[in-house]
Structure formats: C-alpha cells, structure tokens
Amino acid sequence: MKIAIIGGGIAGSSAAIYLANLGLDVTLFEKKESLVDGPPMCHLHAGGNLYREISDNQCIQLLKESIELLRLYPKAIDFRPTIIATPTFDKGNSQDLLPRLELLKKEYQKLINEDRKNKVLGEVEDYYKLYSKDDILKLKEKNVTTPKTLDDWMVPFAKNVDLEKLKFPVILVQEYGLNVFRIGASAYLILKKFPNAKLKLNSQVLEVKEDKKFKIKYFQDNKLNKEEFDYVINSAGFESGKIDDSLNKKRERFVEFKAAYVTKWENKEPFWPEIIFHGERGTPKGMGQFTPYFGGYFQLHAMTKDITLFDNGLVKSENNSSQPKLDKKFIEIIEKGWDKNLVEERTKKAVNHLSNFIPSFSSANEAFKPLYGAQQIPGKDETLRAAEISFDGDKYARCEIVKASSVFAMADEIVKKLIKFGILDKNSIKKLEEINLDTKEVDELAMKLAKSRGYPKELGKVVFGV
C-alpha cells in the first residue's frame, strides 16, 4: 500500500516517521528545499500555561503530546523552564492557574506510572514552583553561571525584571524551548534511516484527483510528474484547503498570519529562562513572550495587532472553498519576503513591549528578518490549540495541527483507521521509540538550515541540550 503525505511541516514529517516505523510505504512531498519551514515555533507547550482561555482537557492533551514530541526529538529541545508573570494591569491573577497546574502535575505522574520513559520534564514535584516577591528579591544577589536548581533559573529574572509591575506569585513551570531548525534537521535525519520512506523535496503538488486510487500531479526538477497512491494524508499547513478543493472535499478552518521578531542583546547574564508576561490578546497590552536562543539572540512575540498579530491576519474559509483567503500582502511576505521598514518598525515595537517589564532590554537591536508564517486552526473555534484530525472517506486524512506537539495524537488516529480497514494488522503495531541521532550532525544541519533561511546560524543551536 502506498501512502502519500502532502506537506513536510512538523505534522507531515512526524506522520511520515511514525508510519515508516510500521513498515509502510510512505512518500512525503514538500514544496520547499527542507523540512519544517513554516510558522514560528519556539515553545514546548507541556501543559499549555501560556493559554488561560483554553480548557483543562486541551492542557492535558498538550502535556501528553509534548512528552511524545520530546521523546522523538530530544535534540530539538532547549531544556530550560518558562516563567509565567501577570502584570498589575491585567485582569487575571496567577493564582487562577493553580488548580490547572495541580491537575497537570497529577497527569504527569500518571503518564510516568504508565511508562517510566515519560519522565522527561524533570521530577514531578518540580513541574512548577511559585515565587513571592520576597522570594525573588532574595535571589537578586545570587551569582549563577550554570543553573542547577529551580531557584537558579529565577536569578536573571530577579536581577532584570521590574517587579513593581507584576502581581504575585510568579510561576516557574517546566515548559521547554523548541527549536524549529533542529526539528527540521532531526526529522530529515530520522527519515533518511527508513528505506521505505521517500522524501520529495522541492516538489510542488499541483493537483490531487481520486478515482479508484489517488492520482497526484506534482512539479519537481523542472518536470511534471504523476504518481498513484492508495492513501493520502493532507498535512499542507495553511494551504491544506487547496488539497481539499482539488478533491472537492469541504472543510471549515481559519488561517492566521503571525510573526515573531529576532533581536540581539548584549547583556551580562550567562543564561535566561523563557518569560511570559500575560495580557489580553489583540489589545495593546497583549501577552509578551521573551524567548532566549544561543549566542545572545532573543525571539519576541507580543500578542498585539502591531507586533505579532496583524489586522485582517485571521481569515475563515468561505462556503465555496475550504481554503481561507489570506490578504495579498501576507501572501507576498510568505512568497517574496519582508519590507525592511516593516521589519524595523515591528521589531522596535516588540522590543519596547518587552522593555516595559525588562528595562535594560531596551538596548536590544533588530537582528534579522522575523520568523513568520500562516498557522491553520481547523474547525469553527479560533481558540483551539490542541490537535485536530479529520477523515473524509476511507482513505483520506487531514493532519491539521495548531501546536507542534500534536502530531502523534493524529498519527494514532490514522493507524486506527488503517487497522479498521484491514490495511494494517493490529498485531504488527510497534511503538515508536526514540531514534538516536548524532548531536554534532544535528548541530551542523540545523545551523545550515538557519543560515539557508536567512537567519544567524546560532539559532540552530541550543543552550541546554542533550
């Protein structure tokens, strides 16, 4: 049986690995020259504590999925925690997250009880810790070069953040960094280990038609090619609707264009945690996200309409098409690149936004073009942050992820379908275990990917890796 996967983002690449591991004949089509080159990702949502608006069930799902992702791609993780802070102007309180954090802690323990290898987020009792203002002030005089305890991770925060602008307690939680370049490198190196996985890069799928089989027409190496497949998985990201339209299959979805800004900052701290300053999305006081990278680079999100979000950046599919129509200006950015003035303007605003809380950060400079892309949100709920998979007929599946960690929940559902239709024998199912990769090889390829996409090669490295 031949399976085609259209789209080599994190969903398509991971589904290809998952199915190739079961011995299936998999062909992965990706129109770009490397894998996982889409919307910015920088955070392993191991519990979803950045999102106060989502349900506890989605948070539990994100925790489970993050553990699965970390186990497959450990070389793509920066093992540093996240600090969640609530500004004084915000309507919420950090205590509001406590019932959820306790629930997630119990869920983490449950997952470890099911499989000891799930213990990848540290000790259960260290999943989160609360800090009062006094606790943080006591850490101001401490000097740490390499963090070994939870308190050590709070030291740069204590020394640099304006505590007068925050409500307490502040929360430290084991949600780690996720490096997009290292995910791309890891996925490529893993797939190369499977002789039954064919990787077609620089391959633009033009049309998919269904008769007894699926006929895929694609353009590669300046040649028009045609192939037949028994099963198709649509993981084409924000362009998934084009494949649906080609097959006359209807699906509701949103697409949202977003960007994160890359800055360089000379500061005295030898390490940083990630820091989230909560805020109301879409307002001038939207959430700020401060993400450290190797080499003194920092990636910034701010959920305001003049920084990460854009006016008319969120669009919905219409009745006559499954593909939401993004404004032409966003398509031009995706296909041709950014206007320099726009990059400067938005990066400056992002730096100002974060400098409200970290005053010394005002000296940071714009480094390179933003990390950006269009993110799909399947269905009718634009606040959805967990996995979504849907099927249309017996042999067509859509892998539509909002957060990177959701890929395995979807692959599981596809496998269940394949068993149901007699394509796979349930007795032949084997669990996908971690596939060992050479750290140096991942380093080199990830840095090469960063450079080839127009970013500093340092973004391909991690500070606290394995």
Short mmCIF file of C-alpha atoms in Angstrom, two decimals:
data_model
loop_
_atom_site.label_atom_id
_atom_site.label_comp_id
_atom_site.label_asym_id
_atom_site.label_seq_id
_atom_site.Cartn_x
_atom_site.Cartn_y
_atom_site.Cartn_z
CA MET A 1 0.00 0.00 0.00
CA LYS A 2 1.37 3.41 -1.00
CA ILE A 3 0.74 6.39 1.27
CA ALA A 4 1.28 9.99 0.13
CA ILE A 5 1.79 12.72 2.71
CA ILE A 6 1.44 16.23 1.29
CA GLY A 7 3.39 18.81 3.28
CA GLY A 8 6.69 18.37 5.13
CA GLY A 9 5.99 20.56 8.13
CA ILE A 10 6.18 19.08 11.60
CA ALA A 11 2.84 17.28 11.10
CA GLY A 12 3.72 15.67 7.78
CA SER A 13 7.33 14.85 8.71
CA SER A 14 6.37 13.27 12.03
CA ALA A 15 3.47 11.31 10.49
CA ALA A 16 5.92 10.02 7.87
CA ILE A 17 8.33 8.84 10.59
CA TYR A 18 5.50 7.25 12.56
CA LEU A 19 4.11 5.32 9.57
CA ALA A 20 7.53 4.39 8.14
CA ASN A 21 8.32 2.87 11.54
CA LEU A 22 5.36 0.49 10.95
CA GLY A 23 6.90 -0.64 7.68
CA LEU A 24 4.50 1.24 5.40
CA ASP A 25 5.50 2.63 2.00
CA VAL A 26 5.45 6.40 2.58
CA THR A 27 6.18 9.27 0.19
CA LEU A 28 6.47 12.76 1.67
CA PHE A 29 6.01 15.77 -0.64
CA GLU A 30 7.41 19.15 0.43
CA LYS A 31 7.50 22.17 -1.87
CA LYS A 32 10.41 23.86 -0.06
CA GLU A 33 14.02 22.65 -0.03
CA SER A 34 13.98 21.50 3.60
CA LEU A 35 11.55 20.12 6.18
CA VAL A 36 9.66 22.05 8.87
CA ASP A 37 9.90 25.52 7.37
CA GLY A 38 6.63 27.16 8.44
CA PRO A 39 5.16 29.38 11.17
CA PRO A 40 7.44 30.21 14.12
CA MET A 41 7.64 27.68 16.93
CA CYS A 42 9.82 28.17 19.97
CA HIS A 43 7.97 26.67 22.90
CA LEU A 44 7.07 23.15 24.00
CA HIS A 45 3.56 23.62 25.38
CA ALA A 46 3.87 20.95 28.08
CA GLY A 47 0.63 21.93 29.79
CA GLY A 48 -0.46 24.98 27.80
CA ASN A 49 0.07 27.50 30.59
CA LEU A 50 0.53 30.32 28.08
CA TYR A 51 -3.16 30.00 27.22
CA ARG A 52 -5.51 30.92 30.03
CA GLU A 53 -8.53 30.75 27.74
CA ILE A 54 -8.30 27.06 26.73
CA SER A 55 -9.93 24.16 28.56
CA ASP A 56 -8.20 21.87 31.09
CA ASN A 57 -8.75 19.00 28.66
CA GLN A 58 -6.76 20.80 25.95
CA CYS A 59 -4.00 21.46 28.51
CA ILE A 60 -3.83 17.77 29.49
CA GLN A 61 -3.73 16.86 25.81
CA LEU A 62 -0.88 19.33 25.18
CA LEU A 63 1.08 17.87 28.13
CA LYS A 64 0.79 14.30 26.81
CA GLU A 65 1.59 15.35 23.24
CA SER A 66 4.60 17.43 24.32
CA ILE A 67 6.09 14.45 26.14
CA GLU A 68 5.68 12.33 22.99
CA LEU A 69 7.29 15.04 20.86
CA LEU A 70 10.20 15.47 23.27
CA ARG A 71 10.81 11.72 23.27
CA LEU A 72 11.07 11.61 19.46
CA TYR A 73 13.01 14.87 19.01
CA PRO A 74 15.14 15.31 22.18
CA LYS A 75 17.92 17.01 20.19
CA ALA A 76 15.48 19.80 19.25
CA ILE A 77 14.72 20.81 22.84
CA ASP A 78 16.33 23.60 24.87
CA PHE A 79 15.93 22.29 28.41
CA ARG A 80 15.10 25.49 30.23
CA PRO A 81 11.88 26.31 32.06
CA THR A 82 9.38 29.12 31.49
CA ILE A 83 8.42 31.84 33.94
CA ILE A 84 4.78 32.98 33.87
CA ALA A 85 4.22 36.51 35.20
CA THR A 86 1.00 38.51 35.46
CA PRO A 87 1.27 42.31 35.06
CA THR A 88 -0.51 44.59 37.55
CA PHE A 89 -2.73 45.97 34.75
CA ASP A 90 -4.01 42.52 33.79
CA LYS A 91 -7.50 41.37 34.80
CA GLY A 92 -6.26 37.88 35.70
CA ASN A 93 -4.30 36.56 38.66
CA SER A 94 -1.54 33.95 38.66
CA GLN A 95 -3.47 32.02 41.34
CA ASP A 96 -6.10 31.33 38.69
CA LEU A 97 -3.66 28.85 37.10
CA LEU A 98 -3.03 26.88 40.31
CA PRO A 99 -5.88 24.33 40.02
CA ARG A 100 -4.76 23.61 36.45
CA LEU A 101 -1.09 23.29 37.46
CA GLU A 102 -2.02 20.79 40.19
CA LEU A 103 -4.10 18.85 37.67
CA LEU A 104 -1.18 18.80 35.21
CA LYS A 105 1.22 17.66 37.93
CA LYS A 106 -1.06 14.68 38.70
CA GLU A 107 -1.39 13.95 34.99
CA TYR A 108 2.40 13.99 34.60
CA GLN A 109 2.70 11.48 37.44
CA LYS A 110 0.05 9.31 35.79
CA LEU A 111 1.95 9.34 32.48
CA ILE A 112 5.16 8.33 34.29
CA ASN A 113 3.30 5.48 36.03
CA GLU A 114 2.19 4.26 32.59
CA ASP A 115 5.72 4.44 31.16
CA ARG A 116 8.89 5.45 33.01
CA LYS A 117 10.31 6.87 29.77
CA ASN A 118 7.70 9.65 30.00
CA LYS A 119 9.73 11.23 32.80
CA VAL A 120 11.26 13.89 30.54
CA LEU A 121 10.14 17.10 32.29
CA GLY A 122 12.16 16.56 35.47
CA GLU A 123 10.82 15.44 38.83
CA VAL A 124 7.05 15.63 39.30
CA GLU A 125 7.37 17.86 42.36
CA ASP A 126 9.46 20.28 40.27
CA TYR A 127 6.87 20.60 37.46
CA TYR A 128 6.06 24.06 38.80
CA LYS A 129 7.06 26.34 41.66
CA LEU A 130 5.56 29.58 43.00
CA TYR A 131 7.64 32.62 43.93
CA SER A 132 6.54 35.52 46.13
CA LYS A 133 8.06 38.97 45.74
CA ASP A 134 10.25 38.35 48.80
CA ASP A 135 11.45 35.03 47.37
CA ILE A 136 12.55 36.79 44.19
CA LEU A 137 14.21 39.72 45.99
CA LYS A 138 16.35 37.24 47.97
CA LEU A 139 17.71 35.84 44.70
CA LYS A 140 18.88 39.24 43.42
CA GLU A 141 22.35 38.97 44.96
CA LYS A 142 22.96 35.38 43.87
CA ASN A 143 25.50 34.70 41.11
CA VAL A 144 24.99 31.60 38.98
CA THR A 145 26.94 30.58 35.89
CA THR A 146 25.21 27.24 35.23
CA PRO A 147 21.69 26.72 36.64
CA LYS A 148 21.23 23.55 38.68
CA THR A 149 18.10 24.32 40.71
CA LEU A 150 14.73 25.98 40.06
CA ASP A 151 15.86 28.98 42.12
CA ASP A 152 18.95 29.37 39.91
CA TRP A 153 16.67 29.85 36.87
CA MET A 154 14.93 32.74 38.64
CA VAL A 155 18.15 34.75 39.13
CA PRO A 156 18.21 36.63 35.77
CA PHE A 157 14.52 37.39 36.27
CA ALA A 158 15.19 38.74 39.79
CA LYS A 159 18.07 40.93 38.60
CA ASN A 160 16.42 42.41 35.49
CA VAL A 161 12.62 42.45 35.70
CA ASP A 162 10.71 45.42 37.17
CA LEU A 163 8.88 43.61 39.99
CA GLU A 164 6.72 46.66 40.73
CA LYS A 165 4.80 45.97 37.51
CA LEU A 166 3.81 42.42 38.48
CA LYS A 167 1.27 40.58 40.59
CA PHE A 168 2.47 37.70 42.74
CA PRO A 169 3.15 34.85 42.95
CA VAL A 170 5.20 34.38 39.80
CA ILE A 171 5.18 30.81 38.43
CA LEU A 172 8.08 28.77 37.09
CA VAL A 173 6.93 25.78 35.00
CA GLN A 174 8.71 23.03 33.03
CA GLU A 175 7.69 24.12 29.55
CA TYR A 176 10.88 24.00 27.49
CA GLY A 177 12.24 25.62 24.35
CA LEU A 178 11.51 24.04 20.96
CA ASN A 179 13.92 24.79 18.12
CA VAL A 180 12.35 24.80 14.63
CA PHE A 181 15.69 24.36 12.82
CA ARG A 182 16.62 21.36 14.97
CA ILE A 183 13.18 19.80 14.46
CA GLY A 184 13.70 20.13 10.69
CA ALA A 185 17.21 18.66 10.92
CA SER A 186 16.12 15.80 13.22
CA ALA A 187 13.12 14.88 11.06
CA TYR A 188 15.28 14.77 7.92
CA LEU A 189 17.99 12.64 9.55
CA ILE A 190 15.43 10.22 11.02
CA LEU A 191 13.53 9.81 7.74
CA LYS A 192 16.79 9.05 5.92
CA LYS A 193 17.13 5.97 8.14
CA PHE A 194 13.96 4.38 6.69
CA PRO A 195 14.39 2.78 3.24
CA ASN A 196 10.56 2.65 2.91
CA ALA A 197 10.24 6.46 3.29
CA LYS A 198 10.71 8.51 0.09
CA LEU A 199 11.40 12.19 0.58
CA LYS A 200 10.49 14.50 -2.30
CA LEU A 201 11.80 18.00 -1.51
CA ASN A 202 11.29 20.93 -3.89
CA SER A 203 8.13 19.14 -5.02
CA GLN A 204 5.04 21.26 -5.59
CA VAL A 205 1.81 19.24 -5.57
CA LEU A 206 -0.41 20.77 -8.24
CA GLU A 207 -3.45 18.51 -8.19
CA VAL A 208 -4.91 15.50 -6.40
CA LYS A 209 -7.73 13.53 -8.01
CA GLU A 210 -9.48 10.43 -6.71
CA ASP A 211 -10.66 7.57 -8.88
CA LYS A 212 -10.01 4.04 -7.65
CA LYS A 213 -6.70 5.43 -6.49
CA PHE A 214 -5.40 8.94 -5.78
CA LYS A 215 -3.60 10.50 -8.72
CA ILE A 216 -1.10 13.15 -7.67
CA LYS A 217 0.33 15.58 -10.18
CA TYR A 218 3.45 17.40 -8.95
CA PHE A 219 6.30 19.54 -10.24
CA GLN A 220 9.89 18.56 -9.37
CA ASP A 221 13.25 19.26 -11.04
CA ASN A 222 11.51 21.32 -13.77
CA LYS A 223 9.45 18.28 -14.69
CA LEU A 224 5.76 17.50 -14.38
CA ASN A 225 5.30 14.11 -12.69
CA LYS A 226 2.33 11.87 -11.91
CA GLU A 227 2.05 9.11 -9.33
CA GLU A 228 -0.73 6.95 -7.90
CA PHE A 229 -1.32 6.30 -4.21
CA ASP A 230 -3.75 4.23 -2.13
CA TYR A 231 -4.00 6.67 0.81
CA VAL A 232 -3.46 10.43 1.11
CA ILE A 233 -2.66 12.43 4.22
CA ASN A 234 -3.15 16.17 3.79
CA SER A 235 -0.68 18.00 6.03
CA ALA A 236 -0.19 21.01 3.78
CA GLY A 237 -0.43 23.51 6.65
CA PHE A 238 -2.12 26.79 5.81
CA GLU A 239 -2.62 25.53 2.23
CA SER A 240 -4.50 22.36 3.29
CA GLY A 241 -7.68 23.84 1.82
CA LYS A 242 -6.17 23.75 -1.68
CA ILE A 243 -5.85 19.95 -1.47
CA ASP A 244 -9.43 19.72 -0.13
CA ASP A 245 -10.64 21.86 -3.02
CA SER A 246 -8.74 19.73 -5.54
CA LEU A 247 -10.63 16.68 -4.22
CA ASN A 248 -13.97 18.52 -3.75
CA LYS A 249 -13.91 17.81 -0.02
CA LYS A 250 -15.33 20.52 2.25
CA ARG A 251 -13.67 21.57 5.49
CA GLU A 252 -14.08 24.66 7.69
CA ARG A 253 -10.91 26.27 9.00
CA PHE A 254 -9.17 29.51 9.94
CA VAL A 255 -5.74 30.66 8.81
CA GLU A 256 -3.78 33.23 10.81
CA PHE A 257 -0.64 35.07 9.72
CA LYS A 258 1.76 35.67 12.63
CA ALA A 259 5.34 36.78 13.17
CA ALA A 260 8.00 36.69 15.88
CA TYR A 261 10.97 39.05 15.87
CA VAL A 262 14.66 38.18 16.19
CA THR A 263 16.81 40.52 18.27
CA LYS A 264 20.41 40.61 19.52
CA TRP A 265 21.07 41.80 23.04
CA GLU A 266 24.41 42.21 24.80
CA ASN A 267 23.70 41.51 28.47
CA LYS A 268 25.66 40.16 31.40
CA GLU A 269 23.52 37.13 32.22
CA PRO A 270 25.08 33.76 31.25
CA PHE A 271 21.64 32.15 30.78
CA TRP A 272 17.96 33.05 30.63
CA PRO A 273 14.70 31.18 31.11
CA GLU A 274 11.80 31.93 28.77
CA ILE A 275 9.48 34.59 30.23
CA ILE A 276 5.78 35.13 29.57
CA PHE A 277 4.04 38.35 30.62
CA HIS A 278 0.34 37.62 30.39
CA GLY A 279 -2.04 40.07 28.73
CA GLU A 280 -5.25 40.26 26.77
CA ARG A 281 -4.77 39.06 23.20
CA GLY A 282 -5.37 41.63 20.46
CA THR A 283 -5.13 44.65 22.78
CA PRO A 284 -2.11 46.99 23.13
CA LYS A 285 -1.36 45.10 26.36
CA GLY A 286 -1.32 41.63 24.80
CA MET A 287 0.85 38.80 26.11
CA GLY A 288 4.61 39.32 25.73
CA GLN A 289 6.89 36.33 25.15
CA PHE A 290 10.66 36.58 25.66
CA THR A 291 12.47 33.54 24.25
CA PRO A 292 16.27 33.13 24.65
CA TYR A 293 18.42 31.48 21.98
CA PHE A 294 22.09 30.56 21.77
CA GLY A 295 24.56 33.41 21.22
CA GLY A 296 22.63 36.30 22.77
CA TYR A 297 19.69 36.16 20.37
CA PHE A 298 16.13 36.62 21.64
CA GLN A 299 12.89 35.89 19.84
CA LEU A 300 9.95 38.12 20.74
CA HIS A 301 6.21 37.62 20.47
CA ALA A 302 3.69 40.20 21.60
CA MET A 303 0.03 39.42 21.02
CA THR A 304 -0.87 42.91 19.84
CA LYS A 305 -2.09 43.92 16.39
CA ASP A 306 1.02 45.93 15.61
CA ILE A 307 3.55 43.27 16.64
CA THR A 308 2.82 39.52 16.29
CA LEU A 309 -0.82 39.82 15.16
CA PHE A 310 -1.99 41.69 12.07
CA ASP A 311 -5.18 43.47 11.07
CA ASN A 312 -7.08 41.05 8.80
CA GLY A 313 -4.46 38.41 9.65
CA LEU A 314 -7.11 35.89 10.78
CA VAL A 315 -9.37 34.67 7.98
CA LYS A 316 -12.02 31.97 7.71
CA SER A 317 -12.88 29.61 4.86
CA GLU A 318 -15.92 30.59 2.80
CA ASN A 319 -18.79 28.41 1.53
CA ASN A 320 -17.34 27.87 -1.93
CA SER A 321 -13.82 26.87 -0.81
CA SER A 322 -12.03 25.08 2.04
CA GLN A 323 -9.03 27.40 1.61
CA PRO A 324 -9.25 30.66 3.62
CA LYS A 325 -8.14 33.62 1.51
CA LEU A 326 -5.28 35.46 3.15
CA ASP A 327 -4.82 39.08 2.17
CA LYS A 328 -2.45 39.54 -0.78
CA LYS A 329 0.08 41.43 1.38
CA PHE A 330 0.59 38.35 3.60
CA ILE A 331 0.98 36.02 0.62
CA GLU A 332 3.63 38.40 -0.74
CA ILE A 333 5.53 38.29 2.58
CA ILE A 334 5.36 34.46 2.61
CA GLU A 335 6.46 34.13 -1.01
CA LYS A 336 8.77 37.11 -1.53
CA GLY A 337 9.91 38.32 1.88
CA TRP A 338 9.55 41.34 4.13
CA ASP A 339 9.72 45.06 3.55
CA LYS A 340 12.72 46.29 5.57
CA ASN A 341 10.82 49.26 7.07
CA LEU A 342 8.04 46.98 8.32
CA VAL A 343 10.59 44.68 10.00
CA GLU A 344 12.30 47.62 11.71
CA GLU A 345 9.02 49.16 12.85
CA ARG A 346 7.55 45.95 14.30
CA THR A 347 10.82 44.76 15.87
CA LYS A 348 11.20 48.13 17.60
CA LYS A 349 7.65 47.86 18.94
CA ALA A 350 8.34 44.31 20.17
CA VAL A 351 11.49 45.47 21.99
CA ASN A 352 9.54 48.36 23.58
CA HIS A 353 6.76 45.99 24.64
CA LEU A 354 9.17 43.69 26.48
CA SER A 355 11.21 46.61 27.84
CA ASN A 356 8.16 47.66 29.84
CA PHE A 357 8.99 44.69 32.07
CA ILE A 358 12.74 44.24 31.43
CA PRO A 359 14.01 47.87 31.28
CA SER A 360 17.60 47.01 30.27
CA PHE A 361 16.27 45.13 27.23
CA SER A 362 15.62 48.50 25.57
CA SER A 363 19.21 48.32 24.23
CA ALA A 364 18.42 45.21 22.12
CA ASN A 365 18.76 45.56 18.36
CA GLU A 366 16.90 44.11 15.40
CA ALA A 367 18.98 41.15 14.20
CA PHE A 368 17.42 39.53 11.15
CA LYS A 369 14.09 39.09 9.40
CA PRO A 370 11.23 37.81 11.58
CA LEU A 371 10.28 34.16 11.96
CA TYR A 372 6.85 34.07 10.39
CA GLY A 373 4.17 32.12 8.61
CA ALA A 374 0.47 31.32 8.39
CA GLN A 375 -0.93 28.98 11.02
CA GLN A 376 -4.06 26.98 10.41
CA ILE A 377 -6.77 26.44 13.01
CA PRO A 378 -9.20 23.72 11.94
CA GLY A 379 -12.95 23.84 12.57
CA LYS A 380 -15.00 26.72 13.98
CA ASP A 381 -13.16 27.51 17.24
CA GLU A 382 -10.40 30.04 16.72
CA THR A 383 -9.12 29.47 20.32
CA LEU A 384 -8.33 25.78 19.59
CA ARG A 385 -4.73 24.96 20.49
CA ALA A 386 -4.66 21.13 20.57
CA ALA A 387 -4.65 18.53 17.80
CA GLU A 388 -7.34 18.09 15.23
CA ILE A 389 -7.61 15.28 12.72
CA SER A 390 -10.44 14.61 10.33
CA PHE A 391 -11.23 11.96 7.76
CA ASP A 392 -13.22 12.16 4.55
CA GLY A 393 -13.88 8.72 3.13
CA ASP A 394 -11.85 5.64 3.97
CA LYS A 395 -8.50 6.73 2.59
CA TYR A 396 -8.13 10.48 3.06
CA ALA A 397 -6.98 12.11 6.28
CA ARG A 398 -6.16 15.66 7.28
CA CYS A 399 -3.40 16.35 9.80
CA GLU A 400 -4.17 19.86 10.99
CA ILE A 401 -2.10 20.96 13.92
CA VAL A 402 -2.11 24.23 15.78
CA LYS A 403 0.71 23.37 18.18
CA ALA A 404 3.77 21.35 17.15
CA SER A 405 3.34 18.76 19.88
CA SER A 406 0.07 17.44 18.49
CA VAL A 407 1.44 15.22 15.73
CA PHE A 408 1.29 11.82 17.43
CA ALA A 409 -2.32 12.05 18.53
CA MET A 410 -3.13 12.39 14.85
CA ALA A 411 -0.83 9.59 13.70
CA ASP A 412 -2.53 7.29 16.24
CA GLU A 413 -5.93 8.08 14.75
CA ILE A 414 -4.68 7.33 11.22
CA VAL A 415 -3.27 3.98 12.38
CA LYS A 416 -6.65 3.09 13.95
CA LYS A 417 -8.31 3.79 10.60
CA LEU A 418 -5.75 1.69 8.74
CA ILE A 419 -6.41 -1.21 11.12
CA LYS A 420 -10.18 -0.79 10.80
CA PHE A 421 -9.99 -1.06 7.01
CA GLY A 422 -7.68 -4.07 7.13
CA ILE A 423 -4.68 -2.19 5.76
CA LEU A 424 -2.64 -2.78 8.92
CA ASP A 425 -2.65 -5.79 11.22
CA LYS A 426 -3.11 -4.59 14.80
CA ASN A 427 -0.69 -7.30 15.99
CA SER A 428 2.08 -5.73 13.89
CA ILE A 429 1.85 -2.33 15.60
CA LYS A 430 5.06 -1.35 17.36
CA LYS A 431 5.66 1.73 19.47
CA LEU A 432 7.81 4.47 18.02
CA GLU A 433 10.87 4.65 20.23
CA GLU A 434 13.46 7.43 20.32
CA ILE A 435 15.75 7.18 17.28
CA ASN A 436 19.32 8.03 18.24
CA LEU A 437 20.91 10.85 16.31
CA ASP A 438 24.42 12.22 16.49
CA THR A 439 24.35 15.62 18.25
CA LYS A 440 27.11 17.03 16.05
CA GLU A 441 25.22 16.01 12.90
CA VAL A 442 22.03 17.70 14.17
CA ASP A 443 24.04 20.82 15.14
CA GLU A 444 25.62 21.11 11.70
CA LEU A 445 22.43 20.55 9.71
CA ALA A 446 20.32 22.82 11.98
CA MET A 447 22.84 25.67 11.65
CA LYS A 448 22.96 25.12 7.88
CA LEU A 449 19.12 25.31 7.75
CA ALA A 450 19.08 28.52 9.82
CA LYS A 451 21.64 30.14 7.52
CA SER A 452 19.93 28.98 4.31
CA ARG A 453 16.65 30.53 5.51
CA GLY A 454 18.31 33.88 6.19
CA TYR A 455 18.88 33.67 9.97
CA PRO A 456 22.04 33.64 12.08
CA LYS A 457 23.44 30.09 12.26
CA GLU A 458 23.47 30.36 16.08
CA LEU A 459 19.67 29.97 16.05
CA GLY A 460 20.28 26.35 15.05
CA LYS A 461 21.95 25.59 18.39
CA VAL A 462 20.55 25.08 21.88
CA VAL A 463 21.99 26.35 25.16
CA PHE A 464 20.86 23.43 27.34
CA GLY A 465 20.61 20.43 25.04
CA VAL A 466 21.31 16.69 25.08
#
